[in-house]
mmCIF file of C-alpha atoms in Angstrom:
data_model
loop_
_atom_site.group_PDB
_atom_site.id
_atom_site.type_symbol
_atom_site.label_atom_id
_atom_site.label_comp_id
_atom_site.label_asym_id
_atom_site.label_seq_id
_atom_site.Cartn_x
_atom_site.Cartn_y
_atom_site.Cartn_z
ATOM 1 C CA UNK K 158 11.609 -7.282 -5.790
ATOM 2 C CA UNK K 159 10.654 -5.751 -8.597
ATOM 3 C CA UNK K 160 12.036 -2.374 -11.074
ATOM 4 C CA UNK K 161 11.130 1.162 -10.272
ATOM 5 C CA UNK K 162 7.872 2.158 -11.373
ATOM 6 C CA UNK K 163 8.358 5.790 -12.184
ATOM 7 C CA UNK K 164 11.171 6.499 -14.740
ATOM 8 C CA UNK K 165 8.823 3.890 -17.134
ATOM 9 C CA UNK K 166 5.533 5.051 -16.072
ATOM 10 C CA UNK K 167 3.185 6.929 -18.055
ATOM 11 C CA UNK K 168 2.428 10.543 -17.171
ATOM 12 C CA UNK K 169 -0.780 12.965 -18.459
ATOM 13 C CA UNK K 170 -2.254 15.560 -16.509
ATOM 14 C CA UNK K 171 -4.762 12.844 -14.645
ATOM 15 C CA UNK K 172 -2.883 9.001 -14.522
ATOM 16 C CA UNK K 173 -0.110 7.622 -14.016
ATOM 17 C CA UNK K 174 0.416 4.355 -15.164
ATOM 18 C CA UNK K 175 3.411 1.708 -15.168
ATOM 19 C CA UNK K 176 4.672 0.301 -18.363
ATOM 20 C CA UNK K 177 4.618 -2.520 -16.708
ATOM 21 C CA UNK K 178 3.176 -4.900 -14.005
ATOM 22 C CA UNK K 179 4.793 -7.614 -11.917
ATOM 23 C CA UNK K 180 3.147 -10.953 -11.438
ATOM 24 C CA UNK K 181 3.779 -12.304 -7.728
ATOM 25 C CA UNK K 182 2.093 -15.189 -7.745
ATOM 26 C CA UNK K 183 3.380 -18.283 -6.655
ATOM 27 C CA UNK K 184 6.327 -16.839 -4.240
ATOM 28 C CA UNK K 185 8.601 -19.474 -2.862
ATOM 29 C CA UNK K 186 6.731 -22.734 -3.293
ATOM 30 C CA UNK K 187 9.169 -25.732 -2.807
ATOM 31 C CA UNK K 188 8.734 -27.701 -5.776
ATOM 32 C CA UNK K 189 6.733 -25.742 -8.078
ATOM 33 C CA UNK K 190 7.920 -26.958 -11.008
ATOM 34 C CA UNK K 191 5.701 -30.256 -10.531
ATOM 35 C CA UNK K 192 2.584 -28.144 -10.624
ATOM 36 C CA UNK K 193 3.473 -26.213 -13.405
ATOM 37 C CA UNK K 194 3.687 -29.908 -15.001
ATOM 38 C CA UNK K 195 0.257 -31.027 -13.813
ATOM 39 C CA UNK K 196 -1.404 -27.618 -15.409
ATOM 40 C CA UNK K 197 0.426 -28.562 -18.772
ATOM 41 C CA UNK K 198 -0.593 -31.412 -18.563
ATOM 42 C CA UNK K 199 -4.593 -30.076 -17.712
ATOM 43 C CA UNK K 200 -4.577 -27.825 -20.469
ATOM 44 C CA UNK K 201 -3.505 -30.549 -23.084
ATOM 45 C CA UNK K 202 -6.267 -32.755 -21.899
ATOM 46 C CA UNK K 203 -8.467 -29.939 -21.553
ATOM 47 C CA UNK K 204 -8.046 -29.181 -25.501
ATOM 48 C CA UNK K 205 -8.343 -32.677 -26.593
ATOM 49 C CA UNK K 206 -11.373 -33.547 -24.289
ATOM 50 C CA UNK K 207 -13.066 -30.058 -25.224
ATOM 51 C CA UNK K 208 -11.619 -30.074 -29.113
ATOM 52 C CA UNK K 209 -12.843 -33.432 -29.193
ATOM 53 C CA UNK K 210 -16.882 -32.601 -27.912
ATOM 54 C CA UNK K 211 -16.671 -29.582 -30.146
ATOM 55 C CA UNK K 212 -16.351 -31.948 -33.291
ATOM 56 C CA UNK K 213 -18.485 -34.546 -32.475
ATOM 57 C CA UNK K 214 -21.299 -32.191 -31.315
ATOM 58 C CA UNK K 215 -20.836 -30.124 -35.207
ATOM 59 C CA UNK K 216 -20.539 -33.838 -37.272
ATOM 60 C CA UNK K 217 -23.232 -35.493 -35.942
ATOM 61 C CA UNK K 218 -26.427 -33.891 -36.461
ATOM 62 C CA UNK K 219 -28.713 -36.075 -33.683
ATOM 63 C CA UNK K 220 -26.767 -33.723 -31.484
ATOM 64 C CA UNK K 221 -27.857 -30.478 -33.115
ATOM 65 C CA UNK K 222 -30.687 -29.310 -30.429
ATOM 66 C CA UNK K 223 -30.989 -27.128 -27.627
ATOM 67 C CA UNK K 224 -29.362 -28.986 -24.902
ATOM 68 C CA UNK K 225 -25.790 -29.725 -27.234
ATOM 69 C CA UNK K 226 -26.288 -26.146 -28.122
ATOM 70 C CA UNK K 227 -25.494 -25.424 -24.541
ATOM 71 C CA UNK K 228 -22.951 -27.872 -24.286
ATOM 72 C CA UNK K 229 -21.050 -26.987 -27.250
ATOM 73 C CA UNK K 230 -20.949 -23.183 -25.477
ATOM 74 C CA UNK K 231 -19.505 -24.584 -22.580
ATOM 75 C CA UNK K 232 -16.988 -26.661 -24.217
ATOM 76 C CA UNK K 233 -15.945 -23.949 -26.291
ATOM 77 C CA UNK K 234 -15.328 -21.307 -23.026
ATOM 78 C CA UNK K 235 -13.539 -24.258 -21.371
ATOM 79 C CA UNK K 236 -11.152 -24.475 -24.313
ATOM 80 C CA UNK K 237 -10.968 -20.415 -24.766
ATOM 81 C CA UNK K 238 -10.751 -19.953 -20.960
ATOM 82 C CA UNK K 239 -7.772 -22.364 -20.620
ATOM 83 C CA UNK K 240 -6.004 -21.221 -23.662
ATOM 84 C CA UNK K 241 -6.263 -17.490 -22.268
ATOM 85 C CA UNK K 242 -4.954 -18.823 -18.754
ATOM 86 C CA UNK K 243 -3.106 -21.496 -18.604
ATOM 87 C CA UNK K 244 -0.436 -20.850 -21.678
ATOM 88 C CA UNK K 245 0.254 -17.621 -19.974
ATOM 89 C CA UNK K 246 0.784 -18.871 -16.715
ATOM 90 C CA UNK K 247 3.260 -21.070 -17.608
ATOM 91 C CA UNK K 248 5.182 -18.933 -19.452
ATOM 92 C CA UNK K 249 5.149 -16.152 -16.520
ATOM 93 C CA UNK K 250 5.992 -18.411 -13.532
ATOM 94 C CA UNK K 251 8.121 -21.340 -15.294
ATOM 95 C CA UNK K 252 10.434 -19.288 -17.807
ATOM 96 C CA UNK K 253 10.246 -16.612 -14.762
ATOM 97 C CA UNK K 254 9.016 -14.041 -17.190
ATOM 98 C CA UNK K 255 6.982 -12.168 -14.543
ATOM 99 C CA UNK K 256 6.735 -8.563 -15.831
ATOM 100 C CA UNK K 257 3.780 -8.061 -18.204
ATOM 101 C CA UNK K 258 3.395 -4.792 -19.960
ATOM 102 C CA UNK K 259 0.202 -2.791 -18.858
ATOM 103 C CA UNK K 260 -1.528 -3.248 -21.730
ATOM 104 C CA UNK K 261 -1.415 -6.704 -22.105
ATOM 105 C CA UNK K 262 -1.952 -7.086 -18.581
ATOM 106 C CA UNK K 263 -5.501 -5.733 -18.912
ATOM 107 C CA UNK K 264 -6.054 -7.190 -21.870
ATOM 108 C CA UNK K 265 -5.447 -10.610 -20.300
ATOM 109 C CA UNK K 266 -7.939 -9.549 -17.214
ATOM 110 C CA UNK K 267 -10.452 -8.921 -19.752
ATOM 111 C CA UNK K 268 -10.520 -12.616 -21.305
ATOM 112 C CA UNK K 269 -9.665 -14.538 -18.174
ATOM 113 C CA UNK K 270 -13.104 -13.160 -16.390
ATOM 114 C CA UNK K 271 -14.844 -12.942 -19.605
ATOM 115 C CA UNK K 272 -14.683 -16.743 -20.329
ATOM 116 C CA UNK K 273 -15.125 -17.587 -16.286
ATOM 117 C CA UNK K 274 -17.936 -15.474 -16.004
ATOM 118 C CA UNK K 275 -19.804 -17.385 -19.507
ATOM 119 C CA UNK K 276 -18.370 -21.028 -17.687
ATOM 120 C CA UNK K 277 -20.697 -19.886 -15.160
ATOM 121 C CA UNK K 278 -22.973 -18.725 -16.363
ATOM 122 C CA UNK K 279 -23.300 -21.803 -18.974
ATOM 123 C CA UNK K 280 -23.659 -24.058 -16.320
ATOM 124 C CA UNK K 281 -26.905 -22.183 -14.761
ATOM 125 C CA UNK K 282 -28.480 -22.089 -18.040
ATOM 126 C CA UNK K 283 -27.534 -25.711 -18.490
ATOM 127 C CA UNK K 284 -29.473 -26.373 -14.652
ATOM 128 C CA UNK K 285 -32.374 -24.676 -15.993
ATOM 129 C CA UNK K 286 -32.435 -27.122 -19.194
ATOM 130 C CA UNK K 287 -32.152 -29.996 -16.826
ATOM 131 C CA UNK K 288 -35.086 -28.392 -14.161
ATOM 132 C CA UNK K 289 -37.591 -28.272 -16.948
ATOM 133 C CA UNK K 290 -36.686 -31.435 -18.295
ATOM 134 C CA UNK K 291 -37.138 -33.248 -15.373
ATOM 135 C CA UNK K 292 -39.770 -31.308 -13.465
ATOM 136 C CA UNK K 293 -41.739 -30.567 -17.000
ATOM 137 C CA UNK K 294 -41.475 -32.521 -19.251
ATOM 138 C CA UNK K 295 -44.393 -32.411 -21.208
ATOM 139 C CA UNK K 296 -43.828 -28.812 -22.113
ATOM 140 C CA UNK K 297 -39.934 -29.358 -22.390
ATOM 141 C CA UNK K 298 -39.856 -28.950 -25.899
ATOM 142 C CA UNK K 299 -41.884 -25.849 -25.866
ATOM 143 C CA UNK K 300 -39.784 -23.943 -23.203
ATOM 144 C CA UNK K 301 -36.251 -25.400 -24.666
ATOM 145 C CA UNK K 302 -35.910 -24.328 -28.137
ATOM 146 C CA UNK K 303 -33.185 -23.067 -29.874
ATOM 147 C CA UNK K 304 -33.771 -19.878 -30.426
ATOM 148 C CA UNK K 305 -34.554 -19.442 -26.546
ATOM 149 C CA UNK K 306 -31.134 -20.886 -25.578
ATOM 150 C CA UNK K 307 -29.575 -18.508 -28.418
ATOM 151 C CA UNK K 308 -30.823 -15.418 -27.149
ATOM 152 C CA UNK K 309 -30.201 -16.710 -23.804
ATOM 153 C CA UNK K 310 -26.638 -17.657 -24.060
ATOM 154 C CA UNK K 311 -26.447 -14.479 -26.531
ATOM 155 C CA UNK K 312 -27.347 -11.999 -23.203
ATOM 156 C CA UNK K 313 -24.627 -13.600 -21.174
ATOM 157 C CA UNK K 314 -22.440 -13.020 -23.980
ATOM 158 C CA UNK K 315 -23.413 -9.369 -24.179
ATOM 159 C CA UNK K 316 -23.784 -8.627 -20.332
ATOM 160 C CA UNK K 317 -20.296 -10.006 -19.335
ATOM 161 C CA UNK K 318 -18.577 -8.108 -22.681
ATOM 162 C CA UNK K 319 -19.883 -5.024 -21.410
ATOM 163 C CA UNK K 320 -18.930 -5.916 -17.284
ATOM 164 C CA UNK K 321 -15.514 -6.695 -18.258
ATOM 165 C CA UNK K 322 -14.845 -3.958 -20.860
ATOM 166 C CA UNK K 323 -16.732 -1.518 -18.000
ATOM 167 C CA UNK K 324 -14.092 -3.032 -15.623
ATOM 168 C CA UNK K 325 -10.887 -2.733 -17.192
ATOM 169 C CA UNK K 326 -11.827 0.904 -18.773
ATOM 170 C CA UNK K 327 -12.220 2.076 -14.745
ATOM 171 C CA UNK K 328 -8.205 0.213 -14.244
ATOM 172 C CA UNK K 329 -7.283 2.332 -16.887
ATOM 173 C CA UNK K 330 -8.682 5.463 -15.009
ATOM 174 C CA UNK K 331 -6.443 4.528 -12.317
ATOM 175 C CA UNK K 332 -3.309 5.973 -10.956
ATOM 176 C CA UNK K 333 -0.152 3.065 -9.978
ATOM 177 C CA UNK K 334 1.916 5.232 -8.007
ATOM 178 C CA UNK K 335 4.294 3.221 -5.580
ATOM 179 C CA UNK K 336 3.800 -0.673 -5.800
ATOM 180 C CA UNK K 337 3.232 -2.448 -8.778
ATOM 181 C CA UNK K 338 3.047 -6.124 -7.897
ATOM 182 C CA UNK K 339 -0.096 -8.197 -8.675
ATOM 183 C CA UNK K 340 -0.214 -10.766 -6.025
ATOM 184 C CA UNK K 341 -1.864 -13.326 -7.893
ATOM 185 C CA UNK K 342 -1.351 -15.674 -10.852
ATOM 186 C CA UNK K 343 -2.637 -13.210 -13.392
ATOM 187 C CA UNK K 344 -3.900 -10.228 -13.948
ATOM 188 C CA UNK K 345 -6.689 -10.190 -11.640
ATOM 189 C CA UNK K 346 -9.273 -6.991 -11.630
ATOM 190 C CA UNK K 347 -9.274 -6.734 -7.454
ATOM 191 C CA UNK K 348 -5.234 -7.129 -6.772
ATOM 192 C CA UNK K 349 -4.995 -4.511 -9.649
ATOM 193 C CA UNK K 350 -7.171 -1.832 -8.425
ATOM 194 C CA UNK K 351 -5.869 -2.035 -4.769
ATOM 195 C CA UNK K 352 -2.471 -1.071 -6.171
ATOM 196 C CA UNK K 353 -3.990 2.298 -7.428
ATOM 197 C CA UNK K 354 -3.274 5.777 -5.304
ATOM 198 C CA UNK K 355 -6.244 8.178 -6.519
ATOM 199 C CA UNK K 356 -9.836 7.288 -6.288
ATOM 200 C CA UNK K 357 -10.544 3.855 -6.993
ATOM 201 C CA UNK K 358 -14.087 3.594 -5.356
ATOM 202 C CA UNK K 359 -16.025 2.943 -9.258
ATOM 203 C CA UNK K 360 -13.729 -0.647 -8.899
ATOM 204 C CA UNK K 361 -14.806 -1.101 -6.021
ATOM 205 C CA UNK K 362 -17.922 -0.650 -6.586
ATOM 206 C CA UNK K 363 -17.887 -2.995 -9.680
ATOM 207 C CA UNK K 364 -15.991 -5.565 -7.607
ATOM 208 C CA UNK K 365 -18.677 -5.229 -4.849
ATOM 209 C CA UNK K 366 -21.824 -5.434 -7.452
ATOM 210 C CA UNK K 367 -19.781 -8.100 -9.263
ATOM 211 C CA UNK K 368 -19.028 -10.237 -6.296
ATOM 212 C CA UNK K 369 -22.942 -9.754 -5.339
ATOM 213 C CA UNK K 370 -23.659 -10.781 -8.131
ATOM 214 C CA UNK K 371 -22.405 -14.270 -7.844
ATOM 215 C CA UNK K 372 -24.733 -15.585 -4.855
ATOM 216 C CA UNK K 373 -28.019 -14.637 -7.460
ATOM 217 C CA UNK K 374 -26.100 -16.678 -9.808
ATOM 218 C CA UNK K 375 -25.419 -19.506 -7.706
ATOM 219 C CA UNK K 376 -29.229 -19.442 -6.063
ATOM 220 C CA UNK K 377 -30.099 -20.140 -9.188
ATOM 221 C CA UNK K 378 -28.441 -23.309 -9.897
ATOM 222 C CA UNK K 379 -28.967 -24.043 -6.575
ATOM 223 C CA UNK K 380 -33.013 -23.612 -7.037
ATOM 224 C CA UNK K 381 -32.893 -25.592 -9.837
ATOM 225 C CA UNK K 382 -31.226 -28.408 -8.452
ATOM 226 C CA UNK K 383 -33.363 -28.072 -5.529
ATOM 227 C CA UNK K 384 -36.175 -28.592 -7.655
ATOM 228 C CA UNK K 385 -34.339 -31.939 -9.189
ATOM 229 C CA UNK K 386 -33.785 -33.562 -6.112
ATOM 230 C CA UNK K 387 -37.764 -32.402 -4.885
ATOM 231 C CA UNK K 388 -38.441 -34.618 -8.576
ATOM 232 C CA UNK K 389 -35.960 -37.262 -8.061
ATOM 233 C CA UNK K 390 -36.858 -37.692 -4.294
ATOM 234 C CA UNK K 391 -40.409 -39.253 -4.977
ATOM 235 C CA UNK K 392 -38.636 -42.111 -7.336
ATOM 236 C CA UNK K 393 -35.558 -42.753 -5.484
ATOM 237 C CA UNK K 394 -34.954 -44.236 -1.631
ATOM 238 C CA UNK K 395 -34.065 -42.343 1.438
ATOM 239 C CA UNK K 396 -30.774 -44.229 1.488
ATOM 240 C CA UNK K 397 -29.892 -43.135 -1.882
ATOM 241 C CA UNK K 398 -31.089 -39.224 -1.057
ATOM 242 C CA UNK K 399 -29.252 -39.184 1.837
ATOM 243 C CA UNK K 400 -25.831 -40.567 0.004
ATOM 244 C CA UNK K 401 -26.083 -38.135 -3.096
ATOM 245 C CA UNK K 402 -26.595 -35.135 -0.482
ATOM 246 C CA UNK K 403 -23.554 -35.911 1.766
ATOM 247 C CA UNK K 404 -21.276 -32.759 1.852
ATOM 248 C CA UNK K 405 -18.924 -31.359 4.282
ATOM 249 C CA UNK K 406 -17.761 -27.697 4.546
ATOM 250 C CA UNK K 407 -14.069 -27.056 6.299
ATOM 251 C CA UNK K 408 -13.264 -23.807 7.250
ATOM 252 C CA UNK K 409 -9.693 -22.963 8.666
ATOM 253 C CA UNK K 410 -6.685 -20.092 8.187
ATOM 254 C CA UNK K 411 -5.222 -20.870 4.445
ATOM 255 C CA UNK K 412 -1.663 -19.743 4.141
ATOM 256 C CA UNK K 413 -1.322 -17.139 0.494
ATOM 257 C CA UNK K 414 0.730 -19.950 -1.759
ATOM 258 C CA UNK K 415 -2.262 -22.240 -0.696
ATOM 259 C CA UNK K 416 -4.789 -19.910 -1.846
ATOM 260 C CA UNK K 417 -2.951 -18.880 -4.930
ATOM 261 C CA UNK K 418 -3.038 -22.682 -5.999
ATOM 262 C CA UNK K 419 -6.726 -23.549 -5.101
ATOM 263 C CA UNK K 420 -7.696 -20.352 -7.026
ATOM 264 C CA UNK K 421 -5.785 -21.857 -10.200
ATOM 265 C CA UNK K 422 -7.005 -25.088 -10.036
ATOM 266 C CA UNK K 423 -10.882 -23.666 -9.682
ATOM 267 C CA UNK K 424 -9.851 -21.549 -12.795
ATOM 268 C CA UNK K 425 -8.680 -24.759 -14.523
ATOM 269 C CA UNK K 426 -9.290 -28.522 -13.528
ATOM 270 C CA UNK K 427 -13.178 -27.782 -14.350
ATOM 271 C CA UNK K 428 -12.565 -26.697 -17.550
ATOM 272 C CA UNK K 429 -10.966 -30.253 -18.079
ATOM 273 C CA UNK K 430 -13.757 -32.347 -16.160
ATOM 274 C CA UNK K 431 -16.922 -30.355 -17.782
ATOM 275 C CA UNK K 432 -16.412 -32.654 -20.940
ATOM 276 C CA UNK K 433 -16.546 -35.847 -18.753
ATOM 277 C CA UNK K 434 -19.125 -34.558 -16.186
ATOM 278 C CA UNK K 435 -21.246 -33.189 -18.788
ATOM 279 C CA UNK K 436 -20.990 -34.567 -22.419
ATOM 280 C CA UNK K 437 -18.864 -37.624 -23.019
ATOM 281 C CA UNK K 438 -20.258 -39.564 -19.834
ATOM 282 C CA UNK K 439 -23.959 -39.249 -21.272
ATOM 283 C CA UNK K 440 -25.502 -42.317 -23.933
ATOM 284 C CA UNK K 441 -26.609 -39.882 -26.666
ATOM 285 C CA UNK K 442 -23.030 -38.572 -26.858
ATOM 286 C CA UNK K 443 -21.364 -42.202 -26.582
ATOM 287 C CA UNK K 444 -23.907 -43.091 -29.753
ATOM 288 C CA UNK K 445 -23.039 -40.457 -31.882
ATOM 289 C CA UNK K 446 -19.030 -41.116 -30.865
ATOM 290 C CA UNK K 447 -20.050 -44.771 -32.309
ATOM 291 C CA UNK K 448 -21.864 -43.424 -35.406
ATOM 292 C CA UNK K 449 -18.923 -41.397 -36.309
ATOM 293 C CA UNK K 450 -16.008 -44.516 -36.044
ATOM 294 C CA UNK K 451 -18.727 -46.285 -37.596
ATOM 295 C CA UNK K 452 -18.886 -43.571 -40.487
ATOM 296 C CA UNK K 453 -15.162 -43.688 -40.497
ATOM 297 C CA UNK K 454 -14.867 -47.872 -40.997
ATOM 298 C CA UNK K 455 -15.153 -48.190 -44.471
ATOM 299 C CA UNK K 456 -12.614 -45.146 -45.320
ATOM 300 C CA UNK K 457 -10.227 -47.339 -43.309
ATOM 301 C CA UNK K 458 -11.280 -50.639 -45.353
ATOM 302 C CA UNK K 459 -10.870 -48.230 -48.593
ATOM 303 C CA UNK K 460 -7.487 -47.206 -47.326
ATOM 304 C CA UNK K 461 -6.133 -50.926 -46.987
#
């Protein structure tokens, strides 16, 4: 399936390391080529929805505050997550270009978890906006300014540099002896480090700490929405509690190709609804869209 490893591998006295990797993903799919369409097709909307908030959040200066601070950092990591994805993938699976050299390869590990790590973490500093707007908002403006959602967003910044950097410097401790087929659609940090033959327990550990990590992360959104709907529920009806809680879990076997594509789509199709869900649905956004066409009018009546 893929070349021998060992007459292009790299040799010291400690590693050994393959010039090159093989991407596995997306083995034998009938039809494939349709999805590969739909993610084009994601990622151009994805820059033009997130290109698009980007510019109107920097022109219009009703939107320079806290809150559109933290949007604008999400729709920038959308638009940097995609382009480090997305482009890539295509390019690997549909021109069937499916070796990557190893340097790139953990180069392109390092940006892909970077900017889904700060996606995340965007969104739980953007629930903790919207908890103390709605469950104080008398001291909203106090809490919320900009230099706390700098230095906030700034220490996710730092934190996940230094995770990923820590990460990809233990894969480069590692030794790829035998195998060297990723079986996913990039270069991800835990089908890497399995393919190692010496000691691999530091990724493991950082894969463990990392993967703990996520359930503090996600009790935290969760605790803030909590507190929402505690807020909302003494305005709203049982009726309309009861509808915006519905959820159902399913739980069953998922065959690999199935899991390959529901991992890429959670790497990309949020990145192209966080725009809508987040920004362009909301009135102050929709007012400065109209300010700006509005600003734009008379160069048009100039023009003619």
């Amino acid at each position: 399936m893929y070349r021998e490893t060992l007459p292009t591998s790299i040799f010291n006295s400690t590693f050994v390391r393959p010039a090159e990797f093989y991407l596995g993903g997306f083995y034998n799919i009938p039809h494939v080529k349709y999805y590969y369409v739909f993610l084009c097709f994601v990622y151009i909307m994805t820059v033009l929805g997130n290109g698009f908030l980007l510019s109107v959040i920097y022109l219009v200066k009703t939107l320079h505050s806290p809150k559109y601070i933290i949007v604008f950092n999400l729709a920038f990591t959308d638009l940097c997550g995609s382009t480090a994805l997305i482009p890539k993938l295509l390019d690997t699976f549909l021109l069937n270009r499916r070796y990557i050299v190893y340097e790139a390869c953990l180069a392109h590990m390092f940006f892909v978890l970077l900017f889904g790590g700060i996606q995340s973490w965007t969104l739980v500093t953007m629930a903790y906006d919207r908890l103390i707007a709605i469950c104080f908002p008398l001291r909203y403006h106090s809490i919320i300014t900009t230099k706390s959602v700098v230095v906030i967003l700034l220490c996710c910044w730092m934190f996940l540099v230094g995770i990923m950097a820590t990460s990809a410097g233990f894969i480069n401790r590692l030794s790829f002896c035998s195998s060297i087929e990723i079986k996913s659609f990039f270069c991800d940090h835990g089908p890497i480090y399995q393919l190692a033959c010496n000691d691999k327990s530091y990724s493991y550990i950082l894969a463990t700490c990392a993967l703990r990590g996520v359930p503090p992360q996600q009790k935290m959104a969760d605790l803030s929405y909590v507190c929402i709907a505690i807020a909302l529920s003494r305005t709203i009806s049982r009726e309309e509690r009861l509808r915006a809680l519905e959820t159902s879990v399913l739980t069953s076997y998922i065959h690999p190709n199935a899991r390959i594509i529901n991992s890429s789509l959670t790497f990309t199709v949020p990145s192209l609804l966080n725009p809508i869900i987040y920004s362009l649905k909301t009135e102050e956004v929709r007012n400065a869209i109209k300010k700006l066409s509005l600003r734009s009018c008379p160069v048009r009546w100039a023009l003619h």
